[in-house]
Coordinates of C-alpha atoms in Angstrom, one line a residue:
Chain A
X5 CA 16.6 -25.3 30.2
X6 CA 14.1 -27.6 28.1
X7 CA 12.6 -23.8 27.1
X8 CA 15.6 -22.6 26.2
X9 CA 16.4 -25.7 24.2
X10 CA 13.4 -25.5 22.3
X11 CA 13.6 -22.2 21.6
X12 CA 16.8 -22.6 20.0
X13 CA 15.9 -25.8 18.3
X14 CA 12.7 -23.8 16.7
X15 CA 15.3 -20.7 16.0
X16 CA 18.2 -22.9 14.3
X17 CA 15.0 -24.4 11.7
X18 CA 14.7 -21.6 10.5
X19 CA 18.5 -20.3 10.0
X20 CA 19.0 -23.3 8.0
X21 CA 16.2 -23.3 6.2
X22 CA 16.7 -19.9 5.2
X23 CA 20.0 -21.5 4.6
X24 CA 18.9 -24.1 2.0
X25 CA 16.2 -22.0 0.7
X26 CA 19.1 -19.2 -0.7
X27 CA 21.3 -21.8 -1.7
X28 CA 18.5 -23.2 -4.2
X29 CA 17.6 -20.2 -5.6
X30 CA 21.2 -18.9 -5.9
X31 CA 21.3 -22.5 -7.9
X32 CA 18.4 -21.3 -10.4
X33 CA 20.3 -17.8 -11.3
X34 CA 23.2 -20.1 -12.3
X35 CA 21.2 -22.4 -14.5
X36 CA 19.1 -19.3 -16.0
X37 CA 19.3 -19.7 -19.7
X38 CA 16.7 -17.1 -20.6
X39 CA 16.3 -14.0 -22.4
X40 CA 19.7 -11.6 -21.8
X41 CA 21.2 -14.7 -19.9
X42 CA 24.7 -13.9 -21.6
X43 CA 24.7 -10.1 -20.5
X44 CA 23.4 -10.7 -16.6
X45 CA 25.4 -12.2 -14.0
X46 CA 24.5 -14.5 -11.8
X47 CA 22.4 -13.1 -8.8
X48 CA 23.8 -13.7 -5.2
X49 CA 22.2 -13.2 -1.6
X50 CA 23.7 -10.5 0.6
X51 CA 22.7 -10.4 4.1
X52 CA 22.3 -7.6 6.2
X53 CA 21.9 -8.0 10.3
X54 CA 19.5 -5.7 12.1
X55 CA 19.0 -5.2 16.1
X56 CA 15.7 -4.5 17.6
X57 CA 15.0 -1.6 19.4
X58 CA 13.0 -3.4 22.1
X59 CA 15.1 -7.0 21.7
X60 CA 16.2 -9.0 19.4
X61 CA 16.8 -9.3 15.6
X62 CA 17.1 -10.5 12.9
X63 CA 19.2 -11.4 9.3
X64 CA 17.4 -9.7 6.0
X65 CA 18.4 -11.9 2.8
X66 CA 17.9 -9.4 -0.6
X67 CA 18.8 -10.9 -4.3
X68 CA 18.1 -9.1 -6.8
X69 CA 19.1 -11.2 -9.9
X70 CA 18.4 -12.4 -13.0
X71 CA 15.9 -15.0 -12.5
X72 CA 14.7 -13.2 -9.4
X73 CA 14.5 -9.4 -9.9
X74 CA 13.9 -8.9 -6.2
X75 CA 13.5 -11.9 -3.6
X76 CA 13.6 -11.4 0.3
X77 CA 14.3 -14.3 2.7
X78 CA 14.2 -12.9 6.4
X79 CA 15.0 -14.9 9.6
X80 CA 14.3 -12.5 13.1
X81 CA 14.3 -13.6 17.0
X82 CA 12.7 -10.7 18.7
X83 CA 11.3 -10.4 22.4
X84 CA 10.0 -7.4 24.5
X85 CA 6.8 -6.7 25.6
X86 CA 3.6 -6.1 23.4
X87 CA 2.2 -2.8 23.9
X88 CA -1.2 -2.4 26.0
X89 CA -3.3 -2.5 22.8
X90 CA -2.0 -5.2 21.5
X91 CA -1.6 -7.4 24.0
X92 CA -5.5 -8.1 24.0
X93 CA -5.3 -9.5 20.8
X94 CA -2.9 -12.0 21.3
X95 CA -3.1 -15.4 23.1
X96 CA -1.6 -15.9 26.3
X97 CA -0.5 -11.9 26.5
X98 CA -3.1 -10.2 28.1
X99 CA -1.8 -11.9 31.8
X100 CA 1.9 -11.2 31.0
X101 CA 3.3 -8.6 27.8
X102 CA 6.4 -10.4 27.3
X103 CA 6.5 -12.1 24.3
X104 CA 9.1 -14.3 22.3
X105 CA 9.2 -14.7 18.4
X106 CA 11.3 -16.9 15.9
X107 CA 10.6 -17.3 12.4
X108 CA 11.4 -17.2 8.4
X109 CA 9.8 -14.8 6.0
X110 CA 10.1 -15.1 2.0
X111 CA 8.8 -13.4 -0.9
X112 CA 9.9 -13.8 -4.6
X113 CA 9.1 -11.9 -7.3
X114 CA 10.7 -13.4 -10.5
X115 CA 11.6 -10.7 -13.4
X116 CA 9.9 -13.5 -16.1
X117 CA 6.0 -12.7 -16.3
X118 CA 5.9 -16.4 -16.5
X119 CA 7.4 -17.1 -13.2
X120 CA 4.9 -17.6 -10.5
X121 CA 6.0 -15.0 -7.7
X122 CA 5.5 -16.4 -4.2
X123 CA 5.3 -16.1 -0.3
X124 CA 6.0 -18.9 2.3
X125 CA 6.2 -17.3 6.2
X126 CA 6.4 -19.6 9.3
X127 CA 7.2 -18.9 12.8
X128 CA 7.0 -20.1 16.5
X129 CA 6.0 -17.6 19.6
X130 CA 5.9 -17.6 22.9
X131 CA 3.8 -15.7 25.3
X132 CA 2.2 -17.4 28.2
X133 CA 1.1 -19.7 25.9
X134 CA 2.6 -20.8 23.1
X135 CA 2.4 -21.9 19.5
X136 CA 3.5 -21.8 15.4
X137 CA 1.4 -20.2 12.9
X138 CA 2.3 -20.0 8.9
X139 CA 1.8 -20.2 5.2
X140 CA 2.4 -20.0 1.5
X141 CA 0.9 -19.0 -1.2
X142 CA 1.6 -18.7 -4.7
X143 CA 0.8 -15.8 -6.9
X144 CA 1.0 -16.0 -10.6
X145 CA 0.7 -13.5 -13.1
X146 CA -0.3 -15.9 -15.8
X147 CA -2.2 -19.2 -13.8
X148 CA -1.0 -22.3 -14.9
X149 CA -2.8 -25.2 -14.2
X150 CA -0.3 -27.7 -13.4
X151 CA 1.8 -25.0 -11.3
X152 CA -1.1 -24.6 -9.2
X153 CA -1.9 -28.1 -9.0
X154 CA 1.8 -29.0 -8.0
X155 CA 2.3 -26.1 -5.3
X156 CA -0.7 -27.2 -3.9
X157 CA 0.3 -31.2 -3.6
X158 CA 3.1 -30.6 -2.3
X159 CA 1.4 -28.6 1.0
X160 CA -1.1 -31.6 1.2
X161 CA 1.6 -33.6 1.8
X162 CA 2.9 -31.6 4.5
X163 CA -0.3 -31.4 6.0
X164 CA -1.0 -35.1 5.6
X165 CA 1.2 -35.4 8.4
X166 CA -0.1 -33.7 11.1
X167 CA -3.9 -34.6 10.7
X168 CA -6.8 -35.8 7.9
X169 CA -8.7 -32.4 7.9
X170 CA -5.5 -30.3 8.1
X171 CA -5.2 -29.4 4.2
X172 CA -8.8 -28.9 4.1
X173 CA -8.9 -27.0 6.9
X174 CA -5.4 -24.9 6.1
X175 CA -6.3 -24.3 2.2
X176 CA -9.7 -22.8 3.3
X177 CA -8.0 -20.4 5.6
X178 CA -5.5 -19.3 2.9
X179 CA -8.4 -18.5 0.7
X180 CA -10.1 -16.9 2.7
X181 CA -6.8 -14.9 4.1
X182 CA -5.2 -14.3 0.9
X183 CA -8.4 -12.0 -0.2
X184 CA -8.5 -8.5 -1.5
X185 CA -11.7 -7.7 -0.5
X186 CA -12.2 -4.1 -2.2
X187 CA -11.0 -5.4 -5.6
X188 CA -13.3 -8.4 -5.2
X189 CA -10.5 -10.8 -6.2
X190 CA -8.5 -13.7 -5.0
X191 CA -4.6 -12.4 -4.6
X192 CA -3.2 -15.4 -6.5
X193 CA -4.5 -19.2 -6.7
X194 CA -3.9 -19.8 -2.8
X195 CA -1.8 -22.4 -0.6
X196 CA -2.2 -23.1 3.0
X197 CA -2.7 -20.5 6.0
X198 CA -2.5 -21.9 9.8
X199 CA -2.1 -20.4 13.2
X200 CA -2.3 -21.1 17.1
X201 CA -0.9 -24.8 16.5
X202 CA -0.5 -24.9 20.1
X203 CA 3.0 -25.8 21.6
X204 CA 2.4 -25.7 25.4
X205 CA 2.6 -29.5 26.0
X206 CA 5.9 -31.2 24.4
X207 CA 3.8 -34.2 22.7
X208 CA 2.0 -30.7 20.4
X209 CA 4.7 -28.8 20.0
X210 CA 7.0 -31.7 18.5
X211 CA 3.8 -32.3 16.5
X212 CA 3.5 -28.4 15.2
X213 CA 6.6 -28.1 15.2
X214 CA 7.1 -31.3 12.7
X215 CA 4.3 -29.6 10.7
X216 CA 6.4 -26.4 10.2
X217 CA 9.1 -27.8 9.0
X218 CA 7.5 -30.2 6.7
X219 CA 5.8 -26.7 5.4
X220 CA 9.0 -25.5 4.8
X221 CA 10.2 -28.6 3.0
X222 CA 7.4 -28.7 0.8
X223 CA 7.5 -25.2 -0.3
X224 CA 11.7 -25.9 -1.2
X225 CA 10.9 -28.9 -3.2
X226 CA 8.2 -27.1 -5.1
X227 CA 8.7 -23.8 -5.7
X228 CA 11.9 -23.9 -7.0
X229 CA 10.5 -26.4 -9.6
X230 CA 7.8 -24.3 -10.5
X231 CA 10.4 -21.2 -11.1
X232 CA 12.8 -23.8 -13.8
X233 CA 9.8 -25.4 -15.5
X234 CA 9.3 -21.6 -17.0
X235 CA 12.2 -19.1 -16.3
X236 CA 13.9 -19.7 -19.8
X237 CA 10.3 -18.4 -21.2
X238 CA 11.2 -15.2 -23.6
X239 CA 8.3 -12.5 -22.7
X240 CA 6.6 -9.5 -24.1
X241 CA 6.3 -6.3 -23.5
X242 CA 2.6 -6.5 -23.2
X243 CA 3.3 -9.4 -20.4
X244 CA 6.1 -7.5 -18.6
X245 CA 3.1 -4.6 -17.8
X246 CA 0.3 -7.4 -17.4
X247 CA 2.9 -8.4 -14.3
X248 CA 3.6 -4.6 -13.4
X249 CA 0.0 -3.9 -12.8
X250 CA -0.7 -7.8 -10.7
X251 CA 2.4 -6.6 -8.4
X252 CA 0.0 -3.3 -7.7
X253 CA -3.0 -6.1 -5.9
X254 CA 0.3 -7.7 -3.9
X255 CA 0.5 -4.3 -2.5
X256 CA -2.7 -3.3 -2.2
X257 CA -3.0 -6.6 -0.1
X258 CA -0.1 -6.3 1.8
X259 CA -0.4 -2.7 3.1
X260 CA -3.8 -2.6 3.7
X261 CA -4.6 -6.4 4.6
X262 CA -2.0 -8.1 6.0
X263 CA -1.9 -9.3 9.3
X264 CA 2.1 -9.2 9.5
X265 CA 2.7 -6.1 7.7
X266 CA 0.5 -3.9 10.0
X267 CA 1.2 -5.5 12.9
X268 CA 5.1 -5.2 12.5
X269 CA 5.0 -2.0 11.5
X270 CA 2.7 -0.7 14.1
X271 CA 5.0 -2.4 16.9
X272 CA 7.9 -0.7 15.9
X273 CA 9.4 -3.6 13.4
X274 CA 12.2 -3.3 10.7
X275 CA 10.1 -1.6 7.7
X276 CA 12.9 -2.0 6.0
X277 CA 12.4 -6.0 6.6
X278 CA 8.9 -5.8 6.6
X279 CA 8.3 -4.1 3.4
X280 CA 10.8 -6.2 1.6
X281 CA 7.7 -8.2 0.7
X282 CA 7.0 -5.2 -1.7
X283 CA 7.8 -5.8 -5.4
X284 CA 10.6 -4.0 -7.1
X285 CA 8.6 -2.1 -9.7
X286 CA 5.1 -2.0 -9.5
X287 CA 2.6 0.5 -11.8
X288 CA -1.1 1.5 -11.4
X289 CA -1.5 2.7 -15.0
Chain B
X28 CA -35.9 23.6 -0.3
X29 CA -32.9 25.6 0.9
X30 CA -30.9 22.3 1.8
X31 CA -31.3 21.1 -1.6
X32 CA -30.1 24.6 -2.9
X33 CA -27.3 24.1 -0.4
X34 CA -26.2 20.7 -1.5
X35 CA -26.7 21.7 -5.4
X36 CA -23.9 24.8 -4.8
X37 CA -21.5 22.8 -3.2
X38 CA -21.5 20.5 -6.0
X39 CA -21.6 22.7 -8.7
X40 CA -18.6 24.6 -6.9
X41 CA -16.9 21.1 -6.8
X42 CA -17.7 20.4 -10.5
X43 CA -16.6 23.7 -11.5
X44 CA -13.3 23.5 -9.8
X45 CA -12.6 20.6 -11.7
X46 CA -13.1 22.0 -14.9
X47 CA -10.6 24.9 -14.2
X48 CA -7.7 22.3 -13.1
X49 CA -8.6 20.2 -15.8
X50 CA -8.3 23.3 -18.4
X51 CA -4.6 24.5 -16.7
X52 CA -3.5 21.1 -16.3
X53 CA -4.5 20.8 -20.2
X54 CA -3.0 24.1 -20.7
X55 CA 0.7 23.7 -19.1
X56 CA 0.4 19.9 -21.8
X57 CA 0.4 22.2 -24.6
X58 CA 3.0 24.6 -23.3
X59 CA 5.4 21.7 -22.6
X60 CA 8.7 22.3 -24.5
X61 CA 11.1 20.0 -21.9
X62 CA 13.1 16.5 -23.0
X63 CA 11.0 14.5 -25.9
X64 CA 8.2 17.3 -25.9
X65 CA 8.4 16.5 -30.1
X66 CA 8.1 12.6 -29.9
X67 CA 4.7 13.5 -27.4
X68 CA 1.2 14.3 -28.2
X69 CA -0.1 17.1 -25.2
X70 CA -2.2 15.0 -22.7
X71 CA -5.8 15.1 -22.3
X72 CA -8.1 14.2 -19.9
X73 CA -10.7 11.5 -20.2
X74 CA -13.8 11.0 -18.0
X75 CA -15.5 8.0 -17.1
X76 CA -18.8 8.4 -14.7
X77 CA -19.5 5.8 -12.4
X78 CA -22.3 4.7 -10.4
X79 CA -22.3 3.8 -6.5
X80 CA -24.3 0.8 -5.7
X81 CA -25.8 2.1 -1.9
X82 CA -26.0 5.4 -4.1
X83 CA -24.8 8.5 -5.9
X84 CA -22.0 8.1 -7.9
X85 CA -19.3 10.3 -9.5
X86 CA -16.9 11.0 -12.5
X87 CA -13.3 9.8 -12.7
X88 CA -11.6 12.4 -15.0
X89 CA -7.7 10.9 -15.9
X90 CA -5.4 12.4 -17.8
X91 CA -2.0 10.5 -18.9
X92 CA 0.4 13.8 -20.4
X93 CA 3.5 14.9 -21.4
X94 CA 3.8 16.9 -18.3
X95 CA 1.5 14.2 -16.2
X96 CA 2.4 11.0 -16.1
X97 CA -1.0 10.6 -14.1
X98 CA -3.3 13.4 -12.2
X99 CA -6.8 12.0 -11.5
X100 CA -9.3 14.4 -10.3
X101 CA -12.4 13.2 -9.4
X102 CA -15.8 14.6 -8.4
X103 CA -18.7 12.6 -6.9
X104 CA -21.9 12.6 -5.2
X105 CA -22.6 9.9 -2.9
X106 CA -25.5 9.1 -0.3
X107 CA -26.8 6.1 1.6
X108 CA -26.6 4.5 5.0
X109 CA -23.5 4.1 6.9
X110 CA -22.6 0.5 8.0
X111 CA -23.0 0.3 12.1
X112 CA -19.2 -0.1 12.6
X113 CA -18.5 3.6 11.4
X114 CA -21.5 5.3 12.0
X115 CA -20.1 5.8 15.5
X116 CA -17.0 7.4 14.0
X117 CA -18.6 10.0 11.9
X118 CA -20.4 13.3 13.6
X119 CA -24.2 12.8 13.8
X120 CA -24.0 9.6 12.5
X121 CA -24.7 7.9 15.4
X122 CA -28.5 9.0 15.4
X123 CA -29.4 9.0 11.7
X124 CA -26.4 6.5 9.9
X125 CA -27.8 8.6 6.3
X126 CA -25.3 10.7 4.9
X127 CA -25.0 12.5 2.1
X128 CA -21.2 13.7 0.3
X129 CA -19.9 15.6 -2.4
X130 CA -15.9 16.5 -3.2
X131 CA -13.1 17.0 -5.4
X132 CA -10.0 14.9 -4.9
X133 CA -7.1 16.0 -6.9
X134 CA -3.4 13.8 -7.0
X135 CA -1.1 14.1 -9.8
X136 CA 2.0 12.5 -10.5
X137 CA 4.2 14.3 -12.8
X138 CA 6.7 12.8 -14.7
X139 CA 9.6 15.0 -14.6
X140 CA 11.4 14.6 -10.9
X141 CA 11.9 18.0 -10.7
X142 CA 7.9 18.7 -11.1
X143 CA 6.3 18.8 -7.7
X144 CA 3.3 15.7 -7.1
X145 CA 0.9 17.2 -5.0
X146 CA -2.5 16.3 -3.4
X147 CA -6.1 18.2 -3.1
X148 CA -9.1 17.2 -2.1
X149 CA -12.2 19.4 -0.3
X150 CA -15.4 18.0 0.4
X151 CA -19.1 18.6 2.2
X152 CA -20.8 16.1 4.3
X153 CA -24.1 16.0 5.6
X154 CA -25.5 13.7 8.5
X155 CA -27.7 14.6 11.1
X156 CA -25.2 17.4 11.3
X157 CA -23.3 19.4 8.6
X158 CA -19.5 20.0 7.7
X159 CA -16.7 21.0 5.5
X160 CA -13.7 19.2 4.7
X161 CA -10.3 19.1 2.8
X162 CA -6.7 19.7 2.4
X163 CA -4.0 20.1 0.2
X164 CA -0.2 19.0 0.4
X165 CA 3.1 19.1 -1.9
X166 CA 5.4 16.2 -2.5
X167 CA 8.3 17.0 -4.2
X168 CA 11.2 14.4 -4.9
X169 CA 13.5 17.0 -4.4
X170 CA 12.3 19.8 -2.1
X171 CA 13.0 23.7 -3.7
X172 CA 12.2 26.0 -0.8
X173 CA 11.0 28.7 -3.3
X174 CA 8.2 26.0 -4.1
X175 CA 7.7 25.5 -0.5
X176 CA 7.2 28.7 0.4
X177 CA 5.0 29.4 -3.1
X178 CA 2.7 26.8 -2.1
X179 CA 2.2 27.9 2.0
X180 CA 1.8 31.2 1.1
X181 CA -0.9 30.6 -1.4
X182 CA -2.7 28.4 1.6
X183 CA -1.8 30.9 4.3
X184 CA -3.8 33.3 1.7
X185 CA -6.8 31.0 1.3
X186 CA -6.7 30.8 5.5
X187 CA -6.5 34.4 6.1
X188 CA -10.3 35.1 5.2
X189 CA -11.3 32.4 7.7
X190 CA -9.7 33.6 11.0
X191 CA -6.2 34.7 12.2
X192 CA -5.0 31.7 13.3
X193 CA -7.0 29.1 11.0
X194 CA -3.4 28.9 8.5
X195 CA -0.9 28.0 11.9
X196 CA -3.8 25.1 12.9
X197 CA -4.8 23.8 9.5
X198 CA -0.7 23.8 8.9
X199 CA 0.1 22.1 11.9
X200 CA -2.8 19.5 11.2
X201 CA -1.1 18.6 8.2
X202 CA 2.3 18.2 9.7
X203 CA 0.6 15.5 12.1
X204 CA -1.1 14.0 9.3
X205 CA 0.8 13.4 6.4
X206 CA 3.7 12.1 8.3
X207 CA 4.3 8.0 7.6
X208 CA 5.5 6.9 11.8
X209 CA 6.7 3.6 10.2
X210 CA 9.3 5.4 8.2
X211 CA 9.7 8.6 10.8
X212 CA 9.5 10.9 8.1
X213 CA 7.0 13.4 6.6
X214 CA 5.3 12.5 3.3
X215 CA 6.1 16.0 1.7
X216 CA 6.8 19.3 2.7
X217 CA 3.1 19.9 4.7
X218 CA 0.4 21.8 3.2
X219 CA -2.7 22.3 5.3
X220 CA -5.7 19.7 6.8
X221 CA -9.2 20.5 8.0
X222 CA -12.1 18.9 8.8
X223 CA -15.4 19.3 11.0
X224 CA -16.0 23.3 9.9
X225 CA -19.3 23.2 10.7
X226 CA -22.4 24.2 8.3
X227 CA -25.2 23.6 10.4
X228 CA -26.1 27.1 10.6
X229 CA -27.0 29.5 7.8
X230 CA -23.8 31.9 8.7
X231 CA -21.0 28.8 9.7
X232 CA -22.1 27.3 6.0
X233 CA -21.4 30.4 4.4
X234 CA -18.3 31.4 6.0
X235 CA -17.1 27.6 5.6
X236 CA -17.9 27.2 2.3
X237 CA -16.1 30.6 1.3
X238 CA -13.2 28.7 3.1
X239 CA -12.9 25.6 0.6
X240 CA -13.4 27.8 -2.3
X241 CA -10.5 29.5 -1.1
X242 CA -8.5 26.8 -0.5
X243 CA -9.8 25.4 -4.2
X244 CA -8.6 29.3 -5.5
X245 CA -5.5 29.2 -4.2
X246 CA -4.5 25.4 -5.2
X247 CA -5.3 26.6 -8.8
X248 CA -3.5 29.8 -8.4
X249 CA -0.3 27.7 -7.2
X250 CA 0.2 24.5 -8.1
X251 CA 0.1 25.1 -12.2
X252 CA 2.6 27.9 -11.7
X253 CA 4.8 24.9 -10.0
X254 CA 4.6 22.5 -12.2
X255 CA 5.1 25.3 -15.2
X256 CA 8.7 26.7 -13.2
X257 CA 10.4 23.0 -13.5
X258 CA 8.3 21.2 -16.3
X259 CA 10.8 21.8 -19.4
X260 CA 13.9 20.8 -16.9
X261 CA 16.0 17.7 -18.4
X262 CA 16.5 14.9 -15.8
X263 CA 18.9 11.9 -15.1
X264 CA 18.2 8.3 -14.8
X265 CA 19.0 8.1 -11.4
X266 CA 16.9 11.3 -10.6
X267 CA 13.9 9.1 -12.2
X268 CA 14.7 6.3 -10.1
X269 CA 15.3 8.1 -7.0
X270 CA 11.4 9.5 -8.0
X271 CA 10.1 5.8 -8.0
X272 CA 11.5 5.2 -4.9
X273 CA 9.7 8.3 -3.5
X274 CA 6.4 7.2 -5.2
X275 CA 6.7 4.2 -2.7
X276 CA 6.4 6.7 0.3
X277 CA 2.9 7.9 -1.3
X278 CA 2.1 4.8 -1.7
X279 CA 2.7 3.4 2.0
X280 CA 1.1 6.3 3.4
X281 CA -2.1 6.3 0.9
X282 CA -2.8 2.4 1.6
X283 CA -1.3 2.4 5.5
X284 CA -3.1 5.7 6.7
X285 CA -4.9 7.7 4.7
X286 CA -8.3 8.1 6.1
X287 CA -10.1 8.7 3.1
X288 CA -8.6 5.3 1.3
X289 CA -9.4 3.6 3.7
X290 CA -12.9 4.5 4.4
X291 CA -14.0 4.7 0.7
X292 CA -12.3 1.1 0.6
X293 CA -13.7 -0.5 3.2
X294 CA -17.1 1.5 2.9
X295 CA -17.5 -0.3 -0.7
X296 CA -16.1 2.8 -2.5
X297 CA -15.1 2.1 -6.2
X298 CA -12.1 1.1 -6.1
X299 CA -10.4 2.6 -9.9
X300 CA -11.6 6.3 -8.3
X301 CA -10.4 5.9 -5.0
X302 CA -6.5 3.9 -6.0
X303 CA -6.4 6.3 -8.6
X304 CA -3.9 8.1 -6.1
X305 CA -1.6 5.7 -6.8
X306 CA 1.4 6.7 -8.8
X307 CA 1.8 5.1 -12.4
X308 CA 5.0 3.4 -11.6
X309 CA 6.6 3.3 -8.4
X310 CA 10.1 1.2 -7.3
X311 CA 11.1 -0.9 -3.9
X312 CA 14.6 -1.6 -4.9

């Protein structure tokens, strides 16, 4: 019962974040006051419920407006069992298959050049073992200083609550993570990356769990920030193919590097879910 | 003495190749008479050598048309050492990791939806053993079975010199693998696939080597006389869009599956020559 309570406690996080998450950026296409603001409406979430073939499911969020051209906010419960091949790889699975898996996935990618687009992912699974793993990162076209310099206060103070190393520790792993090794390059300016926070004993997993959800906290009081302070910005058309071309590396990174991305789609995942991560227009000139 | 003479007519064969699709491709820019043909200068290509640090090198040859939005054909010349983790992959590798390649790799991206994008690439590698390589497939956003059949007859006709059933297995290759499993559905419409035709002896070099000129001959032979049949036909904006989309299937399976991106990538290929399959603008609505 204390499982089950947990597992719905971990699961209803997310929903409601998702929840708030939506709301604020349904908030920002209302206040957008930028170029062709008069002949654009508003954008608006629609949500779209999909069952898994093996167990499970999830909700995907889609908005393509005018502040946002294309942003994805995911939530999914899935279970099953992890095939043979997989299972090695994953703690806690190699005695037992059956697995358990809650969690939020968001990517934005703003039509304005000047808008930093960004990913924040967090989730909780069970095996055998158990634990919650995350991140975000932020992934401008055009760095700005004091963007960076924000998004990345903001995770240090969710990490400041779980332990002294922790952003250290976290921000190294996103750089390191969030790498595209054949192009030699940094995907954007980084964030935090964590995983295995264990949650087998109740004192860690109300610990992690607090972590996660200060992650997710963080990343709604700053992103949206970061998408006003410049979303009014007018562009050119030189920028608008600058941004084109940077959306080509998220790919690159995603389908050939990304833990998630392969591993969902090679375990029989949504790829319609899984690929919303994937900008709306993309161009390798 | 006669290795060297060996690797030298393979390479000019590769080189030469390119010069003839480079010429037709050239050609069917200057025959263009379809929407805006006025407003456009005929496309030519430009070619930019590049060096390979472990070795070798190549020439990317680019041309952005009228009729092409992007083809990239490419020749190169590589040799070095392969790295521990793959020499166990590749045949004869495993005793001697030196290896020695040379290749064409053709993809073009039309601009018109109605024109065909297709793929070639042949090659010859040399380890402790010997080999030929290649393929060719067709990608069109909207299938015309009079294309379909064009183009498999043309490889049926370039497998018939080989042996009797070398068109029904290279075909069949193909099928298995230019299909995306994430998405359940073919890439294109097929073409064929080969690998490991042996060169080790005087007579299986010969006979192999005929082969990929033959598969060269008839991609030349074919594919122009595609592009020429649909080139001048007008198109609709959502026949362009519904071509973006499409590009996005090319673009999962090139960066998900294809072998050779992802050994050039993670063998510290150069990157431009090796994305430079990637379509010029491609859509995830």
């Amino acid at each position: 019962m204390t499982i089950e309570r947990e597992k719905a406690a971990a699961e209803a996080w997310f929903k409601g974040l998702r929840d708030r998450l939506c709301a604020a950026f349904e908030t920002l296409e209302d206040r957008y006051a930028g170029p062709d603001a008069a002949e654009q409406a508003p954008g608006r979430f629609t949500f779209a419920p999909w069952q898994r073939e093996g167990g499970g499911g999830g909700v995907m969020g889609l908005m393509k407006g005018r502040v946002f051209e294309k942003v994805g906010v995911n939530v999914s419960t899935v279970m099953g069992e992890f095939a043979p091949q997989f299972a090695g790889q994953i703690p806690g699975a190699a005695e037992d298959p059956r697995f358990w898996a809650t969690g939020i996935s968001l990517v934005a990618h703003p039509r304005n050049p000047h808008v930093p687009p960004a990913h924040m992912n967090t989730r909780h699974i069970r095996t055998t073992k158990s634990w919650f793993g995350g991140g975000a990162d932020l992934n401008p076209i055009y760095a700005v200083e004091a963007d960076t310099t924000d998004f990345h206060a903001a995770l240090e103070g969710a990490c400041a609550g779980l332990d002294e190393g922790a952003y250290a520790r976290f921000k190294q792993w996103a750089d390191e993570y969030f790498f595209i090794p054949h192009r030699g390059e940094p995907r954007g300016v980084g964030g935090i990356f964590y995983d295995y926070l264990e949650a087998d004993q109740e004192a860690d997993l109300e610990r992690h769990f607090a972590f996660t959800r200060a992650v997710g906290e963080a990343f709604l009081d700053v992103y949206p920030r970061l998408v006003a302070r410049h979303m009014d910005r007018a562009w050119t058309a030189e920028e608008r193919q600058h941004q084109l071309v940077r959306r080509g590396r998220y790919v690159e990174f995603n389908l050939l590097y990304d833990r998630g991305t392969q591993f969902g789609l090679k375990t029989g995942g949504n790829p319609e879910a899984i690929l919303m991560s994937l900008p709306p227009v993309v161009a390798w000139p």
